[in-house]
mmCIF file of C-alpha atoms and ligand atoms in Angstrom:
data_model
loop_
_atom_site.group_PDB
_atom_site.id
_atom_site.type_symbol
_atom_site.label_atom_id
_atom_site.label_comp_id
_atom_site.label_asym_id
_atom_site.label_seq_id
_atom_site.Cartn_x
_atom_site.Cartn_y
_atom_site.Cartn_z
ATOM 1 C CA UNK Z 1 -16.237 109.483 -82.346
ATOM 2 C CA UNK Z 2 -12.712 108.931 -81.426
ATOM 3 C CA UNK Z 3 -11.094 105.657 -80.801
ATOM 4 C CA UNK Z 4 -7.710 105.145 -78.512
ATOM 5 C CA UNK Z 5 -4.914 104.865 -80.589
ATOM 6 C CA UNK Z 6 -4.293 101.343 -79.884
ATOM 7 C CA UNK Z 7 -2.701 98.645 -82.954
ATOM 8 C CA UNK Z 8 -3.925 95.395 -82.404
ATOM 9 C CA UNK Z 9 0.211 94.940 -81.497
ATOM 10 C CA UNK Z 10 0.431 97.057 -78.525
ATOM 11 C CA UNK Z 11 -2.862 95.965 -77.488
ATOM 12 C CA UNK Z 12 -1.623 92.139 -77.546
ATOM 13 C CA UNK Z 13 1.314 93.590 -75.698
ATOM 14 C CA UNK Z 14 -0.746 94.712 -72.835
ATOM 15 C CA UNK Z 15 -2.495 91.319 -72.657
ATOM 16 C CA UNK Z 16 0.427 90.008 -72.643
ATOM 17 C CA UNK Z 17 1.454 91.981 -69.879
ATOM 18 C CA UNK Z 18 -1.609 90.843 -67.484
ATOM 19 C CA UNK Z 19 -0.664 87.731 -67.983
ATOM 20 C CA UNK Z 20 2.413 88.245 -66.930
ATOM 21 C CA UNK Z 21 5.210 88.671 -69.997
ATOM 22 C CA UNK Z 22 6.188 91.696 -70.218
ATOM 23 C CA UNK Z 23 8.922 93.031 -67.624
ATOM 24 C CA UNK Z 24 8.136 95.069 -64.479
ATOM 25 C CA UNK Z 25 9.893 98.255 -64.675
ATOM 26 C CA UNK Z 26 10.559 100.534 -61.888
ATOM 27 C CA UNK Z 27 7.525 102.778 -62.180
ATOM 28 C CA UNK Z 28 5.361 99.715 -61.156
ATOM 29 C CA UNK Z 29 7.007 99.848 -57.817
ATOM 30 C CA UNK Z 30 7.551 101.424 -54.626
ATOM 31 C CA UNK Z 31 11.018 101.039 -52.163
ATOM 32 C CA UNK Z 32 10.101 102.244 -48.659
ATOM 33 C CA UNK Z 33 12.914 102.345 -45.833
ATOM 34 C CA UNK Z 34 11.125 100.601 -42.958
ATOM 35 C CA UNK Z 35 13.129 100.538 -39.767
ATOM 36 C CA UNK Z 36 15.910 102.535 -38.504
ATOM 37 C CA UNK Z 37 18.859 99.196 -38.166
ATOM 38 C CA UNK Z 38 17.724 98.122 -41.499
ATOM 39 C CA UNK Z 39 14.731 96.722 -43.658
ATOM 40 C CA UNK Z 40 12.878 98.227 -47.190
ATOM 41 C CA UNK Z 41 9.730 97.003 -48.300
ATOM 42 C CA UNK Z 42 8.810 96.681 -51.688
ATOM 43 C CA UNK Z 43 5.468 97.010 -52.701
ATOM 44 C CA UNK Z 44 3.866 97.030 -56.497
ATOM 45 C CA UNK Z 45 6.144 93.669 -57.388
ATOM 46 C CA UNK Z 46 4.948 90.452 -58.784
ATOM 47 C CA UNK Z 47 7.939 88.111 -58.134
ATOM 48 C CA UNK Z 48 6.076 85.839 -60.656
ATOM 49 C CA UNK Z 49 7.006 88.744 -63.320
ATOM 50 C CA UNK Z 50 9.754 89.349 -65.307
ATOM 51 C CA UNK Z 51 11.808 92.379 -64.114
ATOM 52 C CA UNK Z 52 13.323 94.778 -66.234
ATOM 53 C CA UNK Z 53 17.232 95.132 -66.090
ATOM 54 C CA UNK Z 54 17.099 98.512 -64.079
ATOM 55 C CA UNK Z 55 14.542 97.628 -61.813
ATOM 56 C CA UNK Z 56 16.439 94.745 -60.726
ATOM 57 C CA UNK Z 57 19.704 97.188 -60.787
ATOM 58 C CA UNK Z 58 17.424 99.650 -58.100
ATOM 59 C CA UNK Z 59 16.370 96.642 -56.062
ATOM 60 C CA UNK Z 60 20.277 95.499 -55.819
ATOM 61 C CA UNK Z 61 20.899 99.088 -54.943
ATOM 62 C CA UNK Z 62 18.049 99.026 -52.049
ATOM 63 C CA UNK Z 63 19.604 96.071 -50.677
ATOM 64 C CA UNK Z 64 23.189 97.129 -50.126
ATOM 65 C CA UNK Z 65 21.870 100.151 -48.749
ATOM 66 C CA UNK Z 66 19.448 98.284 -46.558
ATOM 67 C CA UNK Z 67 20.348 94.967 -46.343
ATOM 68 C CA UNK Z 68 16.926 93.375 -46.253
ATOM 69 C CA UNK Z 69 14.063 93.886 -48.539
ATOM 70 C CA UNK Z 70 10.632 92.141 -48.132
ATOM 71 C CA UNK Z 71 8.176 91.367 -50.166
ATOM 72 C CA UNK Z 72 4.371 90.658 -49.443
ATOM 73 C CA UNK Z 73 1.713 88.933 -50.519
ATOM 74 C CA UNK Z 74 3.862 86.748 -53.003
ATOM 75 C CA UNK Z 75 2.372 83.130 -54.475
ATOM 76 C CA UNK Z 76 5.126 81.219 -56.030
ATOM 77 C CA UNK Z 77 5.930 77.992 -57.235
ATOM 78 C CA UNK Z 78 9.025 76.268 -56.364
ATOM 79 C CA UNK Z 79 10.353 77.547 -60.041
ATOM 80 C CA UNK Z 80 8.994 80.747 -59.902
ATOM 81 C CA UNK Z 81 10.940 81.538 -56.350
ATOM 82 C CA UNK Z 82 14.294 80.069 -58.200
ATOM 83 C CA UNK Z 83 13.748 82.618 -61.309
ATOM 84 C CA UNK Z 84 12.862 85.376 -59.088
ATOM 85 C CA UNK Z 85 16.084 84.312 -56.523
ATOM 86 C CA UNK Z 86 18.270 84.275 -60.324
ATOM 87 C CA UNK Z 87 17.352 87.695 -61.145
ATOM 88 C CA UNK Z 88 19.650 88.786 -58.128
ATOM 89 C CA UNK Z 89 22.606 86.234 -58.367
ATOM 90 C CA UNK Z 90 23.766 82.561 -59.367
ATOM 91 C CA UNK Z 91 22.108 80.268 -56.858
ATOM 92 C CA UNK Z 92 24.447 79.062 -54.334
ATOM 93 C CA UNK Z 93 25.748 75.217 -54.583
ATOM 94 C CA UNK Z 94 27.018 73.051 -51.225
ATOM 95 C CA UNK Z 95 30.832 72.613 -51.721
ATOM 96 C CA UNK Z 96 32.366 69.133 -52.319
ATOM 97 C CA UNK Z 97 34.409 69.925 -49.411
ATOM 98 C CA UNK Z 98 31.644 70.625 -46.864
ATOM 99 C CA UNK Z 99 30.287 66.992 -46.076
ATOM 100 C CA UNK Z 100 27.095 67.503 -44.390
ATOM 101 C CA UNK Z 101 25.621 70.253 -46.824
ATOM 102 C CA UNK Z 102 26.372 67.936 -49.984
ATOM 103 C CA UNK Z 103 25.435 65.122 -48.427
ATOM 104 C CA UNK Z 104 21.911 66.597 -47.487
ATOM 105 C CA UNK Z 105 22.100 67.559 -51.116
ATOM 106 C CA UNK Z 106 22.580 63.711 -52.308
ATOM 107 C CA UNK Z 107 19.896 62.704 -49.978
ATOM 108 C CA UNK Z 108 17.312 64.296 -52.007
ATOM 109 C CA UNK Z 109 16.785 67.628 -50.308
ATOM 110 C CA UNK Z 110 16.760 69.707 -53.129
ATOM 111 C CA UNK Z 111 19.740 71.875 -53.339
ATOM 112 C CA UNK Z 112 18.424 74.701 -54.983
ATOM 113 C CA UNK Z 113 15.214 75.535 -53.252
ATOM 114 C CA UNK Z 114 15.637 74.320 -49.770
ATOM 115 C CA UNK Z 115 12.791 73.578 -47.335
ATOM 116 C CA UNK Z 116 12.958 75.708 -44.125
ATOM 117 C CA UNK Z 117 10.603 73.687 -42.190
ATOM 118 C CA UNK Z 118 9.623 71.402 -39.044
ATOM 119 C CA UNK Z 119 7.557 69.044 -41.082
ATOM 120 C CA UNK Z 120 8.488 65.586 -43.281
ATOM 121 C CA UNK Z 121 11.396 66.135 -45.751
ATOM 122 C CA UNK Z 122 12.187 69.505 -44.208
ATOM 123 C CA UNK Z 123 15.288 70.944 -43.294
ATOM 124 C CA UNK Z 124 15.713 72.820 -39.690
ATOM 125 C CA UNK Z 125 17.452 72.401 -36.736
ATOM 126 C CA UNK Z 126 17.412 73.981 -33.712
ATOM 127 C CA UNK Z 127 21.068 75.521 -34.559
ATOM 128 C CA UNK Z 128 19.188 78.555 -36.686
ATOM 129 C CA UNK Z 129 17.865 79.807 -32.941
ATOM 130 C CA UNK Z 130 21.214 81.561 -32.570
ATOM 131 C CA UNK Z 131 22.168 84.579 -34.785
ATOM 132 C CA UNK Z 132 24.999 83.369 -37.233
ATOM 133 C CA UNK Z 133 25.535 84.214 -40.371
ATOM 134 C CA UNK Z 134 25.170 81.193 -43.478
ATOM 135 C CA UNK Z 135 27.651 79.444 -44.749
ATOM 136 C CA UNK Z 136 30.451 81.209 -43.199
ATOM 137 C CA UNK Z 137 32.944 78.195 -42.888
ATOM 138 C CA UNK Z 138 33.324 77.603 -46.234
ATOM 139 C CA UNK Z 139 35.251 79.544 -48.811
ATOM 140 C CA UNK Z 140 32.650 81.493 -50.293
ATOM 141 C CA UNK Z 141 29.484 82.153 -48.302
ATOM 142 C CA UNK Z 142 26.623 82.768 -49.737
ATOM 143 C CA UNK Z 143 25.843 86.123 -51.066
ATOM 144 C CA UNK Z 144 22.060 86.195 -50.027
ATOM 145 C CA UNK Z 145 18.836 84.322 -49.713
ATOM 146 C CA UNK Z 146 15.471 84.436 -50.330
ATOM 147 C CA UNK Z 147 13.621 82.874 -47.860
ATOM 148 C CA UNK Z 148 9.611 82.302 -48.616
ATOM 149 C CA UNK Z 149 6.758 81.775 -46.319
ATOM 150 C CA UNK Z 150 4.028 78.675 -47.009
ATOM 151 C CA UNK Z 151 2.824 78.293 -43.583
ATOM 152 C CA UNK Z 152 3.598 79.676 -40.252
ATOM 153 C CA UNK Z 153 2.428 79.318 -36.704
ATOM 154 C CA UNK Z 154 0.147 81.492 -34.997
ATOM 155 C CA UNK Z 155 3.134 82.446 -32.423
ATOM 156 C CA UNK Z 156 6.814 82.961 -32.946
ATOM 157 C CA UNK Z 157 9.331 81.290 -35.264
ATOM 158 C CA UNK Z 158 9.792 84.888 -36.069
ATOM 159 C CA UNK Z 159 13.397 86.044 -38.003
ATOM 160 C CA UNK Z 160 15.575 88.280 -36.976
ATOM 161 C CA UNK Z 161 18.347 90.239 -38.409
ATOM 162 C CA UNK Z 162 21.381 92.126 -37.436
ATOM 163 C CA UNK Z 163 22.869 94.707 -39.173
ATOM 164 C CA UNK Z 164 26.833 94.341 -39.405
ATOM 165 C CA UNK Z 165 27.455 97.417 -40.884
ATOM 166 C CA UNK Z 166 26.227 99.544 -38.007
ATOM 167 C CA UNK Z 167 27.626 96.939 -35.815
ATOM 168 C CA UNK Z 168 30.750 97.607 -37.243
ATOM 169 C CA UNK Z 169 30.492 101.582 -36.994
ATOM 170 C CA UNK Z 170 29.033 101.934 -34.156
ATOM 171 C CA UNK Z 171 32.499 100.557 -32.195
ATOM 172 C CA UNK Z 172 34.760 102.511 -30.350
ATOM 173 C CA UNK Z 173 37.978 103.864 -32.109
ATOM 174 C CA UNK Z 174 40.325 101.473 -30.161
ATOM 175 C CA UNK Z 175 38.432 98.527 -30.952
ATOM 176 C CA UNK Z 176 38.232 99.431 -34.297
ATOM 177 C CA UNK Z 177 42.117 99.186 -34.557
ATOM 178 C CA UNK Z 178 42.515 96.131 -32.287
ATOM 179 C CA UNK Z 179 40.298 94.151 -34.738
ATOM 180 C CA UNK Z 180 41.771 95.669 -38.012
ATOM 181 C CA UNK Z 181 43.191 93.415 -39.894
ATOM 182 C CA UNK Z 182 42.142 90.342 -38.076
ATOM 183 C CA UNK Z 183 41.356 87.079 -39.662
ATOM 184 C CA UNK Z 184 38.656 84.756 -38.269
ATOM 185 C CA UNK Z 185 38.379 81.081 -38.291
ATOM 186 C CA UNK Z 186 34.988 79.763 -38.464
ATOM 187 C CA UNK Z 187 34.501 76.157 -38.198
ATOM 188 C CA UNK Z 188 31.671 73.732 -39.957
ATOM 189 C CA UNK Z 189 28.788 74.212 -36.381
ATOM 190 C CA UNK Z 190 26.927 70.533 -38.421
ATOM 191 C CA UNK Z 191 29.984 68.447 -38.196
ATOM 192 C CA UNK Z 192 29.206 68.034 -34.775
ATOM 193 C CA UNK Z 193 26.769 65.325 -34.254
ATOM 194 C CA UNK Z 194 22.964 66.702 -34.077
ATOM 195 C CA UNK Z 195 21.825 67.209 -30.255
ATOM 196 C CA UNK Z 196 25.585 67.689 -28.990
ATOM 197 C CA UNK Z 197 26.597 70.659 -26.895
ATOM 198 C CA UNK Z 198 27.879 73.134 -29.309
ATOM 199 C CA UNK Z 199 30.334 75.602 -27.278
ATOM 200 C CA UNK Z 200 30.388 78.769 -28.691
ATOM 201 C CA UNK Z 201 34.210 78.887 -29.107
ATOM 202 C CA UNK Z 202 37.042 76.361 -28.754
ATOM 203 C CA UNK Z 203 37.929 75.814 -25.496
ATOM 204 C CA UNK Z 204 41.487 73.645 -24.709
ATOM 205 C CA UNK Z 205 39.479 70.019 -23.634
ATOM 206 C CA UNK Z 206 37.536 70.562 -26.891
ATOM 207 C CA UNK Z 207 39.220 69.932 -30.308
ATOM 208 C CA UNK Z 208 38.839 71.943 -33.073
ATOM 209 C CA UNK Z 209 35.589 70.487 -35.139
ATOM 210 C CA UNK Z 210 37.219 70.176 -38.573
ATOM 211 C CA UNK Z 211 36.681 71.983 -41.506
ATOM 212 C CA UNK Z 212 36.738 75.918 -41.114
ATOM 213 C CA UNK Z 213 37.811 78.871 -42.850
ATOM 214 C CA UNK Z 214 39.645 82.173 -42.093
ATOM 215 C CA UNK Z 215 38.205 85.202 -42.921
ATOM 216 C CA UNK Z 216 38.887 88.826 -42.409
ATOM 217 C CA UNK Z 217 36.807 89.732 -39.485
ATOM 218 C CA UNK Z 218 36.404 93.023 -40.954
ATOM 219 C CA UNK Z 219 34.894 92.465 -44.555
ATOM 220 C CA UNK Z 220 34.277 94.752 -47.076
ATOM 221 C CA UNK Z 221 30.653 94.652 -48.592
ATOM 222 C CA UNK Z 222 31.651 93.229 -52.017
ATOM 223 C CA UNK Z 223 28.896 96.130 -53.198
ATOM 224 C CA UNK Z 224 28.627 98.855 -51.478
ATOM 225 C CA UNK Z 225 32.525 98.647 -50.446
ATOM 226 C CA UNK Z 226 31.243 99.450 -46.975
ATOM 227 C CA UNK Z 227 33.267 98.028 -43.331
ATOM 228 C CA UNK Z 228 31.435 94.692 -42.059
ATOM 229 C CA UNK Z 229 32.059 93.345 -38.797
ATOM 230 C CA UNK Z 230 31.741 89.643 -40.149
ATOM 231 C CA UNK Z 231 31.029 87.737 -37.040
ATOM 232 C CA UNK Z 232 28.388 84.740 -36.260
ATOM 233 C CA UNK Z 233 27.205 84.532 -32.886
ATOM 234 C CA UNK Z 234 26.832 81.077 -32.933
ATOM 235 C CA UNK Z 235 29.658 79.187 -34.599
ATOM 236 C CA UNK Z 236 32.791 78.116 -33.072
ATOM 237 C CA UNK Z 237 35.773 80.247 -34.514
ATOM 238 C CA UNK Z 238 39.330 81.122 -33.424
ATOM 239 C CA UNK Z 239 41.175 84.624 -34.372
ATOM 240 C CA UNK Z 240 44.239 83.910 -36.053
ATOM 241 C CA UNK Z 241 47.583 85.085 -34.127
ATOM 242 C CA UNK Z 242 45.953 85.873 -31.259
ATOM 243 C CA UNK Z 243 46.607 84.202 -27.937
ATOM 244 C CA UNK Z 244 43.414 81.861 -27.089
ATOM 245 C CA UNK Z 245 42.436 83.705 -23.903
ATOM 246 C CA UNK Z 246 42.270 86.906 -25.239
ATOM 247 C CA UNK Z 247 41.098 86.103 -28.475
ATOM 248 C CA UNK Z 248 37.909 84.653 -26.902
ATOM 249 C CA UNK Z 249 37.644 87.650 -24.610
ATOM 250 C CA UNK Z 250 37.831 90.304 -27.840
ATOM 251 C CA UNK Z 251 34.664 87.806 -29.171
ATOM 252 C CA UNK Z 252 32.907 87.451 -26.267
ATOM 253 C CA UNK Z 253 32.653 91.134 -26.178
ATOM 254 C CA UNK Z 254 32.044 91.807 -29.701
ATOM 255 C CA UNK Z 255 29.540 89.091 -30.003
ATOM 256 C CA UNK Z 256 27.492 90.883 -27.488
ATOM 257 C CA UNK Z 257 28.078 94.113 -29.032
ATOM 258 C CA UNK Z 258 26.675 92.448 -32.611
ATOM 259 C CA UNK Z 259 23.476 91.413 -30.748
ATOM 260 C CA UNK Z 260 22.421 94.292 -29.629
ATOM 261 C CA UNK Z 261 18.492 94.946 -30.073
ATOM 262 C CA UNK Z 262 19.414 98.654 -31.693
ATOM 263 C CA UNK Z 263 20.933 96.618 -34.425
ATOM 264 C CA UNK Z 264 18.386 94.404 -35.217
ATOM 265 C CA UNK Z 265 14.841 93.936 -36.731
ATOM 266 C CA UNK Z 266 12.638 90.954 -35.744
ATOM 267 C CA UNK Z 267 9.877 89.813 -38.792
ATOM 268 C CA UNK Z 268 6.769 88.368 -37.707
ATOM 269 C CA UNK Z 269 6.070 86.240 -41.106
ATOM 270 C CA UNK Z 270 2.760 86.154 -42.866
ATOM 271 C CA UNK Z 271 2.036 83.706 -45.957
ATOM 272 C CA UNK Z 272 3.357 84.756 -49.117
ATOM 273 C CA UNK Z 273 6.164 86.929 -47.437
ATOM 274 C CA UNK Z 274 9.477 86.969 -49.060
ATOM 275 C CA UNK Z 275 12.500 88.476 -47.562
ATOM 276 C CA UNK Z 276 15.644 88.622 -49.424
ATOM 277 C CA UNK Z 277 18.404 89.148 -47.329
ATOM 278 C CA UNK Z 278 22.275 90.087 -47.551
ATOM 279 C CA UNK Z 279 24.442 87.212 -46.146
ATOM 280 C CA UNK Z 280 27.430 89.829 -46.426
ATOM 281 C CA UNK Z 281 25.839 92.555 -44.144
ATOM 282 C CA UNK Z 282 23.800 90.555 -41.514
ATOM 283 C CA UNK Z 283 23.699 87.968 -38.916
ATOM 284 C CA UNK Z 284 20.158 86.478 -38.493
ATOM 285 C CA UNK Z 285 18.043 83.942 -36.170
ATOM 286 C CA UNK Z 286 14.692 82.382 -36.023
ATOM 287 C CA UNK Z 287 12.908 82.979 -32.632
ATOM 288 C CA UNK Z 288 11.376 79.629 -30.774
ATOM 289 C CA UNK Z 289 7.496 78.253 -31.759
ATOM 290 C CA UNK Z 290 5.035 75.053 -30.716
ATOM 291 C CA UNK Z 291 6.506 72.501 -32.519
ATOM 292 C CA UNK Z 292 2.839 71.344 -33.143
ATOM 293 C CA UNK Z 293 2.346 74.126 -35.483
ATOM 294 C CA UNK Z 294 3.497 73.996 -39.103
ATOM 295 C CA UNK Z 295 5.957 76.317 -39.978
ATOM 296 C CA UNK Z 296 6.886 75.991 -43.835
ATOM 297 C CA UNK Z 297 9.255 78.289 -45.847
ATOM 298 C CA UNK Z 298 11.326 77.887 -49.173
ATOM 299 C CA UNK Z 299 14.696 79.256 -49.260
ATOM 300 C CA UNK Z 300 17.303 79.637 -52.661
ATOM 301 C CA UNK Z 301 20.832 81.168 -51.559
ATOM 302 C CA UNK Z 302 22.716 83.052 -53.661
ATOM 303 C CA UNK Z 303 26.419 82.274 -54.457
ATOM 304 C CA UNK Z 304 29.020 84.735 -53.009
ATOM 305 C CA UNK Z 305 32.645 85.683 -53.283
ATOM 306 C CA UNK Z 306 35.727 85.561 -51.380
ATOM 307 C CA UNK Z 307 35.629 88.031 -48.208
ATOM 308 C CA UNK Z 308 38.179 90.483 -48.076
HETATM 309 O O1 AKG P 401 13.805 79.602 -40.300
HETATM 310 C C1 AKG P 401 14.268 80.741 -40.195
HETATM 311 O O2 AKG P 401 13.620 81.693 -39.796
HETATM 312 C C2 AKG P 401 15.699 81.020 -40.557
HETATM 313 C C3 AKG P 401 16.388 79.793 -41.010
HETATM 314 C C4 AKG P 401 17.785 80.081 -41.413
HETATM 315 O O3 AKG P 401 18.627 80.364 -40.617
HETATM 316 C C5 AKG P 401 18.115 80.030 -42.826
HETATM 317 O O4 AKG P 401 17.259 79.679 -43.653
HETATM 318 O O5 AKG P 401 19.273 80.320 -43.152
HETATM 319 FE FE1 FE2 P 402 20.550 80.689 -41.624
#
């Protein structure tokens, strides 16, 4: 009779690899493009599982090219999101200079895996309603996130994202050069105390609200090296060097052409859902629920890089 040729080492191996030690490689998965404005799924992946260096080299490579990649039926631990967040970048730390996000910090909400959510010792706001894009005030917004579902409501509190890229392509020619070369202020939307009227731009009776940044509005993807049209929707910002009036016309205008629904795709969550998104290609916004449901996600952000 004929036995498998299996050593006692190669059979500890594969032990070992049920319970979850050796690496996930890139045959043990599956990438499918999902929707036309952007969107992969990625199916065969334990994110409690080490991944092997080119699997997490194809999964970088799915995400530039699609900007956001979900992940189903996931059951992690607060660590086990952070590890699985670190296999795609350094995790993204609150500035000094950025007083309400390291002050939330000090005051105990973790800074590393954040609580998304409408219950005790969560962190949410109503602010998250309107498509915007994280961190874009400061000097280096965040590459990514990973954003992880515990418990959501029966109805809405959906996310939605935008896809900057086509945004950006899809514009006429002219527009294309008006906006070249622009730079874009963005100012700090939480300085502003919470339940104040946020306008969407400065107007002359309202001053400036204090820390912001200038950006180009047209970034390049640090990654794929592709055109980004790198505008929130929500936060108050100013174009450099261009007269007030017209500068809030050319925003108005291109903030409705960012929010198009051709652009976007809307994610009805289910528990143990994780969707890791690009920060540097898309604007996104949660959609309204009963605040009498629980609605419960983890998020890690990933540190990013100068726009240019
Ligand atoms: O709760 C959501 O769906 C999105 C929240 C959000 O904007 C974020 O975590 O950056
Ligand atoms: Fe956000």
């Amino acid at each position: 009779m004929s036995h498998p040729l299996t050593t006692p080492l190669s059979l500890a191996l594969q032990q070992a690899g049920r319970q979850g030690h050796l690496p996930q490689t890139l045959a043990d998965v599956t990438i499918t493009p999902l929707y036309a404005a952007l969107g992969a799924e990625v199916t065969g992946l334990d994110a409690n599982r080490p991944l092997s260096p080119a699997l997490v080299r194809a999964l970088k490579k799915a995400l530039d090219e699609h900007h956001i990649l979900i992940f189903k039926r996931q059951q992690l631990s607060d660590a086990a999101l952070l590890a699985f967040a670190t296999y795609f970048g350094a995790v993204f730390r609150p500035p000094e200079d950025v007083p309400v996000l390291a002050s939330a910090a000090r005051d105990g909400i973790p800074p590393d895996v954040v609580p998304v959510a409408n219950v005790a010792g969560g962190y949410t706001g109503n602010g998250e309603l309107h498509p915007h894009i994280d961190h874009q005030w400061t000097p280096l917004p965040s590459a990514g996130s990973l954003l992880y579902a515990l418990e959501v409501p029966a109805e809405g509190g959906d996310t939605s994202w935008y896809n900057l890229n086509a945004a950006y392509e899809a514009l006429d020619a002219d527009t294309k050069a008006r906006i070249d070369g622009l730079q874009l202020i963005t100012y700090n939307p939480f300085l502003r105390g919470p339940g104040q009227q946020r306008p969407l731009y400065r107007t002359p009776d309202i001053e400036p609200l204090g820390p912001g940044f200038a950006h180009p509005l047209v970034r390049t993807h640090p990654s794929s090296g592709k055109p980004v049209l790198f505008l929130s929707a929500r936060a108050e910002v100013e174009l450099v060097g261009v007269a007030p009036e017209a500068g809030a016309a050319l925003i108005a205008q291109l903030r409705e052409h960012v929010t198009q629904p051709r652009f976007r795709y809307q994610h009805k969550w289910q528990v143990g859902d994780i969707v890791h998104w690009d920060n540097q290609a898309t604007l996104h916004a949660r959609t309204a629920f009963a605040q009498n449901e629980r609605r419960v996600l983890k998020r890690v952000s990933l540190a990013g890089s100068r726009p240019f």
